[in-house]
Every structure is written in structure tokens, then in C-alpha cells.
Amino acid sequence: MKICTFEDCNKKQAAKGLCNSHYKQLKRKNKLSRLNKTLEERFLEKIDKIHPNGCWIWIGSRNNDGYGQIFADKTRKVVRANRLSYKLYKGDISNNMCVLHKCDNPPCVNPEHLFLGTVKDNMKDMKLKGRGIKACGENQHCSKFTNEQVISIRKRLDEGARNSDIAKEFNVNVTTIEKIKYRKSWKHI
């Protein structure tokens, strides 16, 4: 069964690649010419090029990470807008390559802000720009302890203090103290 090519529709095709309701809707609004647009034309319609740092901001659909996405021609496959921009304006991308941003702005699709790199390059770039660093210990927003408290708890446990007494003092579960003791949590200290 072929599916309607209208974005986010999963109904059965009826005419010109559309389901009955989308075909009638576009015909009524005299917008069937939309179907004849190339992928590049649809891409360009979804860009705001007026941005102070030169970014071309994707104003179409975005994924959970903020990257633009668009349906490819007729295949109904969603492609990332930054990858499509690179492919349209700079050239092909091999499957094992990532498209990275010089501007570190996920919705940007300006080809001048994009460059190719491996997954390793992407991870290195992410780390250099201060993203993807997992907060641990007292830097975690829900931390119940400071680094000093954890050091003190371990010292007291080594001196024979009971898990339950320390747990009561800090108003936490005994399991929390056991995890500190056996380095299941707070491993970095």
C-alpha cells in the first residue's frame, strides 16, 4: 500500500500521491502546484536567512535535538536539514560521515557553517564546545550531597559508623549510603 506523500500523513494514496482528503484540500485551495516543487525549492521555503551571526535558521519541522528535518522526495524518508543543505550546496556525504556546525547552532543550515567529520570528530568538537558533558556529583541538579560530605561519609563508614545512622542524619535511604560506600555512586571521589 502506498502512503500519502503529504507530510505527517499515513493514509492510503488516492490521486497524485495524496490521500483523498489532502488531494481535495489542495485542489480546493488551488495548491496542487506544490506537488511539483523540487526538494531544493521546499528546502529554501523553510529557511530564515536573516540572523545576526549569518546562520540560516530552519523554520520547518525539527527533531528533539533541535535539528531541522524534511521529508525527501516521494520516499517519505525524513532527512536532517543540515545534511541536505551540505549535499545541495557542497556535495555528497558518505554514510560514515557527520555534518558538523562551526556555529554550534543545531537549526542552522547555512552551508558555510557546515563541515564534514567522523563520529570521533563530532565527539571531539562537542567536548571542545562544552556540550555533552554529563554532570556528576554535586554538579548534578538533584544532588543531595557535596563532595566534602561524601568524603566524610566514607571516612565515618571506614571508622565503623553504621549505614542506617548516617542515612538518618542526611534523611536519605540506607541504600543511598551503601551505594556511596561501595562506590556504586560518587565513583569520581
mmCIF file of C-alpha atoms in Angstrom:
data_model
loop_
_atom_site.group_PDB
_atom_site.id
_atom_site.type_symbol
_atom_site.label_atom_id
_atom_site.label_comp_id
_atom_site.label_asym_id
_atom_site.label_seq_id
_atom_site.Cartn_x
_atom_site.Cartn_y
_atom_site.Cartn_z
ATOM 1 C CA MET A 1 0.000 0.000 0.000
ATOM 2 C CA LYS A 2 1.377 3.394 -0.986
ATOM 3 C CA ILE A 3 1.091 6.148 1.628
ATOM 4 C CA CYS A 4 0.103 9.782 1.113
ATOM 5 C CA THR A 5 3.160 11.942 0.388
ATOM 6 C CA PHE A 6 1.774 14.855 2.409
ATOM 7 C CA GLU A 7 3.967 15.455 5.467
ATOM 8 C CA ASP A 8 2.866 13.566 8.605
ATOM 9 C CA CYS A 9 0.040 11.716 6.835
ATOM 10 C CA ASN A 10 -0.131 7.912 6.823
ATOM 11 C CA LYS A 11 -3.325 7.435 4.832
ATOM 12 C CA LYS A 12 -3.569 5.426 1.604
ATOM 13 C CA GLN A 13 -2.771 7.267 -1.652
ATOM 14 C CA ALA A 14 -5.684 8.083 -3.934
ATOM 15 C CA ALA A 15 -4.525 10.643 -6.534
ATOM 16 C CA LYS A 16 -1.241 12.398 -7.384
ATOM 17 C CA GLY A 17 0.458 10.681 -4.464
ATOM 18 C CA LEU A 18 -2.042 12.055 -1.939
ATOM 19 C CA CYS A 19 -4.855 10.624 0.129
ATOM 20 C CA ASN A 20 -8.408 11.738 -0.716
ATOM 21 C CA SER A 21 -8.591 14.415 1.984
ATOM 22 C CA HIS A 22 -5.246 16.062 1.133
ATOM 23 C CA TYR A 23 -5.953 15.922 -2.608
ATOM 24 C CA LYS A 24 -9.353 17.593 -2.140
ATOM 25 C CA GLN A 25 -7.910 20.145 0.286
ATOM 26 C CA LEU A 26 -5.117 21.192 -2.097
ATOM 27 C CA LYS A 27 -7.434 21.165 -5.114
ATOM 28 C CA ARG A 28 -9.967 23.348 -3.299
ATOM 29 C CA LYS A 29 -7.225 25.842 -2.354
ATOM 30 C CA ASN A 30 -5.745 25.617 -5.864
ATOM 31 C CA LYS A 31 -2.400 24.495 -4.429
ATOM 32 C CA LEU A 32 -1.751 21.291 -6.317
ATOM 33 C CA SER A 33 1.256 23.025 -7.896
ATOM 34 C CA ARG A 34 3.023 22.470 -4.512
ATOM 35 C CA LEU A 35 3.456 18.869 -5.574
ATOM 36 C CA ASN A 36 5.658 19.895 -8.486
ATOM 37 C CA LYS A 37 8.249 21.641 -6.272
ATOM 38 C CA THR A 38 11.713 20.182 -6.055
ATOM 39 C CA LEU A 39 13.258 19.202 -2.764
ATOM 40 C CA GLU A 40 15.561 22.234 -3.009
ATOM 41 C CA GLU A 41 12.585 24.574 -3.506
ATOM 42 C CA ARG A 42 10.813 23.111 -0.478
ATOM 43 C CA PHE A 43 14.089 23.359 1.475
ATOM 44 C CA LEU A 44 14.521 27.057 0.634
ATOM 45 C CA GLU A 45 10.944 27.830 1.732
ATOM 46 C CA LYS A 46 11.808 26.678 5.251
ATOM 47 C CA ILE A 47 14.841 28.914 5.885
ATOM 48 C CA ASP A 48 15.140 32.286 7.617
ATOM 49 C CA LYS A 49 18.400 33.776 6.325
ATOM 50 C CA ILE A 50 18.190 36.959 8.408
ATOM 51 C CA HIS A 51 20.200 36.143 11.528
ATOM 52 C CA PRO A 52 22.919 38.294 13.149
ATOM 53 C CA ASN A 53 25.627 35.614 13.084
ATOM 54 C CA GLY A 54 24.933 34.552 9.496
ATOM 55 C CA CYS A 55 23.037 31.389 10.395
ATOM 56 C CA TRP A 56 20.261 30.229 8.114
ATOM 57 C CA ILE A 57 17.685 29.160 10.688
ATOM 58 C CA TRP A 58 15.475 26.213 9.812
ATOM 59 C CA ILE A 59 11.850 27.219 10.433
ATOM 60 C CA GLY A 60 10.344 23.905 9.368
ATOM 61 C CA SER A 61 9.938 20.774 11.453
ATOM 62 C CA ARG A 62 12.684 19.979 13.996
ATOM 63 C CA ASN A 63 13.638 16.830 15.872
ATOM 64 C CA ASN A 64 14.000 16.624 19.670
ATOM 65 C CA ASP A 65 17.617 17.812 19.473
ATOM 66 C CA GLY A 66 16.650 20.960 17.547
ATOM 67 C CA TYR A 67 17.945 19.845 14.137
ATOM 68 C CA GLY A 68 15.772 20.621 11.122
ATOM 69 C CA GLN A 69 14.157 17.771 9.248
ATOM 70 C CA ILE A 70 12.289 17.434 5.970
ATOM 71 C CA PHE A 71 10.674 14.640 4.002
ATOM 72 C CA ALA A 72 12.732 13.617 0.990
ATOM 73 C CA ASP A 73 11.048 13.498 -2.402
ATOM 74 C CA LYS A 74 8.434 10.766 -2.712
ATOM 75 C CA THR A 75 10.350 8.368 -0.434
ATOM 76 C CA ARG A 76 8.717 9.657 2.766
ATOM 77 C CA LYS A 77 12.138 9.328 4.399
ATOM 78 C CA VAL A 78 12.925 12.090 6.879
ATOM 79 C CA VAL A 79 16.337 13.663 6.291
ATOM 80 C CA ARG A 80 18.196 16.106 8.515
ATOM 81 C CA ALA A 81 18.108 19.617 7.045
ATOM 82 C CA ASN A 82 21.797 20.294 7.754
ATOM 83 C CA ARG A 83 22.793 17.152 5.822
ATOM 84 C CA LEU A 84 20.505 18.138 2.950
ATOM 85 C CA SER A 85 21.996 21.657 2.883
ATOM 86 C CA TYR A 86 25.510 20.250 2.736
ATOM 87 C CA LYS A 87 24.526 17.868 -0.048
ATOM 88 C CA LEU A 88 22.741 20.577 -2.074
ATOM 89 C CA TYR A 89 25.475 23.204 -1.835
ATOM 90 C CA LYS A 90 28.756 21.417 -1.163
ATOM 91 C CA GLY A 91 28.487 17.844 -2.434
ATOM 92 C CA ASP A 92 27.885 14.242 -1.481
ATOM 93 C CA ILE A 93 28.306 12.856 2.020
ATOM 94 C CA SER A 94 29.485 9.312 2.591
ATOM 95 C CA ASN A 95 27.358 7.310 5.041
ATOM 96 C CA ASN A 96 30.017 7.201 7.750
ATOM 97 C CA MET A 97 30.419 10.999 7.887
ATOM 98 C CA CYS A 98 28.656 13.524 10.115
ATOM 99 C CA VAL A 99 27.772 17.102 9.202
ATOM 100 C CA LEU A 100 29.100 19.356 11.966
ATOM 101 C CA HIS A 101 28.352 23.021 12.725
ATOM 102 C CA LYS A 102 31.053 25.680 13.057
ATOM 103 C CA CYS A 103 28.404 27.893 14.695
ATOM 104 C CA ASP A 104 27.234 25.174 17.132
ATOM 105 C CA ASN A 105 23.608 26.036 16.323
ATOM 106 C CA PRO A 106 21.514 22.895 15.553
ATOM 107 C CA PRO A 107 18.804 24.624 13.443
ATOM 108 C CA CYS A 108 21.424 26.356 11.245
ATOM 109 C CA VAL A 109 21.578 25.106 7.643
ATOM 110 C CA ASN A 110 23.987 27.694 6.196
ATOM 111 C CA PRO A 111 26.403 25.596 4.093
ATOM 112 C CA GLU A 112 29.250 27.951 5.051
ATOM 113 C CA HIS A 113 28.717 26.953 8.690
ATOM 114 C CA LEU A 114 28.794 23.221 7.940
ATOM 115 C CA PHE A 115 31.723 20.833 7.610
ATOM 116 C CA LEU A 116 32.212 17.083 7.444
ATOM 117 C CA GLY A 117 33.753 14.950 10.148
ATOM 118 C CA THR A 118 33.734 11.449 11.552
ATOM 119 C CA VAL A 119 31.796 10.432 14.658
ATOM 120 C CA LYS A 120 35.070 10.815 16.568
ATOM 121 C CA ASP A 121 35.494 14.346 15.180
ATOM 122 C CA ASN A 122 31.910 15.131 16.205
ATOM 123 C CA MET A 123 32.529 13.923 19.780
ATOM 124 C CA LYS A 124 35.766 15.925 19.983
ATOM 125 C CA ASP A 125 34.022 19.041 18.626
ATOM 126 C CA MET A 126 31.178 18.567 21.104
ATOM 127 C CA LYS A 127 33.598 18.308 24.020
ATOM 128 C CA LEU A 128 35.613 21.366 22.882
ATOM 129 C CA LYS A 129 32.404 23.397 22.755
ATOM 130 C CA GLY A 130 31.372 22.279 26.250
ATOM 131 C CA ARG A 131 28.386 20.160 25.239
ATOM 132 C CA GLY A 132 27.618 16.581 26.143
ATOM 133 C CA ILE A 133 29.428 16.743 29.452
ATOM 134 C CA LYS A 134 27.494 14.670 31.929
ATOM 135 C CA ALA A 135 27.127 16.390 35.276
ATOM 136 C CA CYS A 136 28.163 14.247 38.210
ATOM 137 C CA GLY A 137 28.438 14.596 41.947
ATOM 138 C CA GLU A 138 27.500 17.928 43.444
ATOM 139 C CA ASN A 139 27.252 19.461 39.964
ATOM 140 C CA GLN A 140 24.170 17.362 39.275
ATOM 141 C CA HIS A 141 20.987 19.377 39.814
ATOM 142 C CA CYS A 142 19.389 16.808 42.143
ATOM 143 C CA SER A 143 22.443 16.038 44.266
ATOM 144 C CA LYS A 144 21.774 15.514 47.967
ATOM 145 C CA PHE A 145 25.431 15.747 48.968
ATOM 146 C CA THR A 146 28.501 17.867 48.442
ATOM 147 C CA ASN A 147 31.862 16.303 47.616
ATOM 148 C CA GLU A 148 33.028 17.041 51.173
ATOM 149 C CA GLN A 149 30.010 15.271 52.679
ATOM 150 C CA VAL A 150 30.699 12.140 50.602
ATOM 151 C CA ILE A 151 34.345 12.121 51.718
ATOM 152 C CA SER A 152 33.162 12.489 55.330
ATOM 153 C CA ILE A 153 30.582 9.700 54.940
ATOM 154 C CA ARG A 154 33.204 7.301 53.567
ATOM 155 C CA LYS A 155 35.610 8.189 56.368
ATOM 156 C CA ARG A 156 32.944 7.583 59.006
ATOM 157 C CA LEU A 157 31.994 4.267 57.400
ATOM 158 C CA ASP A 158 35.663 3.208 57.434
ATOM 159 C CA GLU A 159 35.751 4.092 61.146
ATOM 160 C CA GLY A 160 32.788 1.787 61.822
ATOM 161 C CA ALA A 161 29.739 4.062 61.658
ATOM 162 C CA ARG A 162 26.501 2.294 60.742
ATOM 163 C CA ASN A 163 24.856 2.905 57.364
ATOM 164 C CA SER A 164 21.458 3.438 58.998
ATOM 165 C CA ASP A 165 22.749 6.129 61.393
ATOM 166 C CA ILE A 166 24.337 8.116 58.552
ATOM 167 C CA ALA A 167 21.212 7.682 56.409
ATOM 168 C CA LYS A 168 19.035 9.107 59.210
ATOM 169 C CA GLU A 169 21.392 12.052 59.670
ATOM 170 C CA PHE A 170 21.156 13.003 55.975
ATOM 171 C CA ASN A 171 17.493 11.995 55.650
ATOM 172 C CA VAL A 172 18.181 9.523 52.823
ATOM 173 C CA ASN A 173 17.611 5.813 52.299
ATOM 174 C CA VAL A 174 20.160 3.316 53.651
ATOM 175 C CA THR A 175 20.694 2.119 50.070
ATOM 176 C CA THR A 176 21.972 5.593 49.136
ATOM 177 C CA ILE A 177 24.680 5.319 51.800
ATOM 178 C CA GLU A 178 25.545 1.756 50.716
ATOM 179 C CA LYS A 179 25.984 2.938 47.132
ATOM 180 C CA ILE A 180 28.394 5.618 48.332
ATOM 181 C CA LYS A 181 30.235 3.076 50.474
ATOM 182 C CA TYR A 182 30.686 0.549 47.657
ATOM 183 C CA ARG A 183 31.339 3.260 45.047
ATOM 184 C CA LYS A 184 28.256 2.444 43.002
ATOM 185 C CA SER A 185 27.608 6.175 43.127
ATOM 186 C CA TRP A 186 30.013 9.078 43.591
ATOM 187 C CA LYS A 187 32.714 6.985 41.840
ATOM 188 C CA HIS A 188 34.673 10.095 40.888
ATOM 189 C CA ILE A 189 35.579 10.780 44.541
#
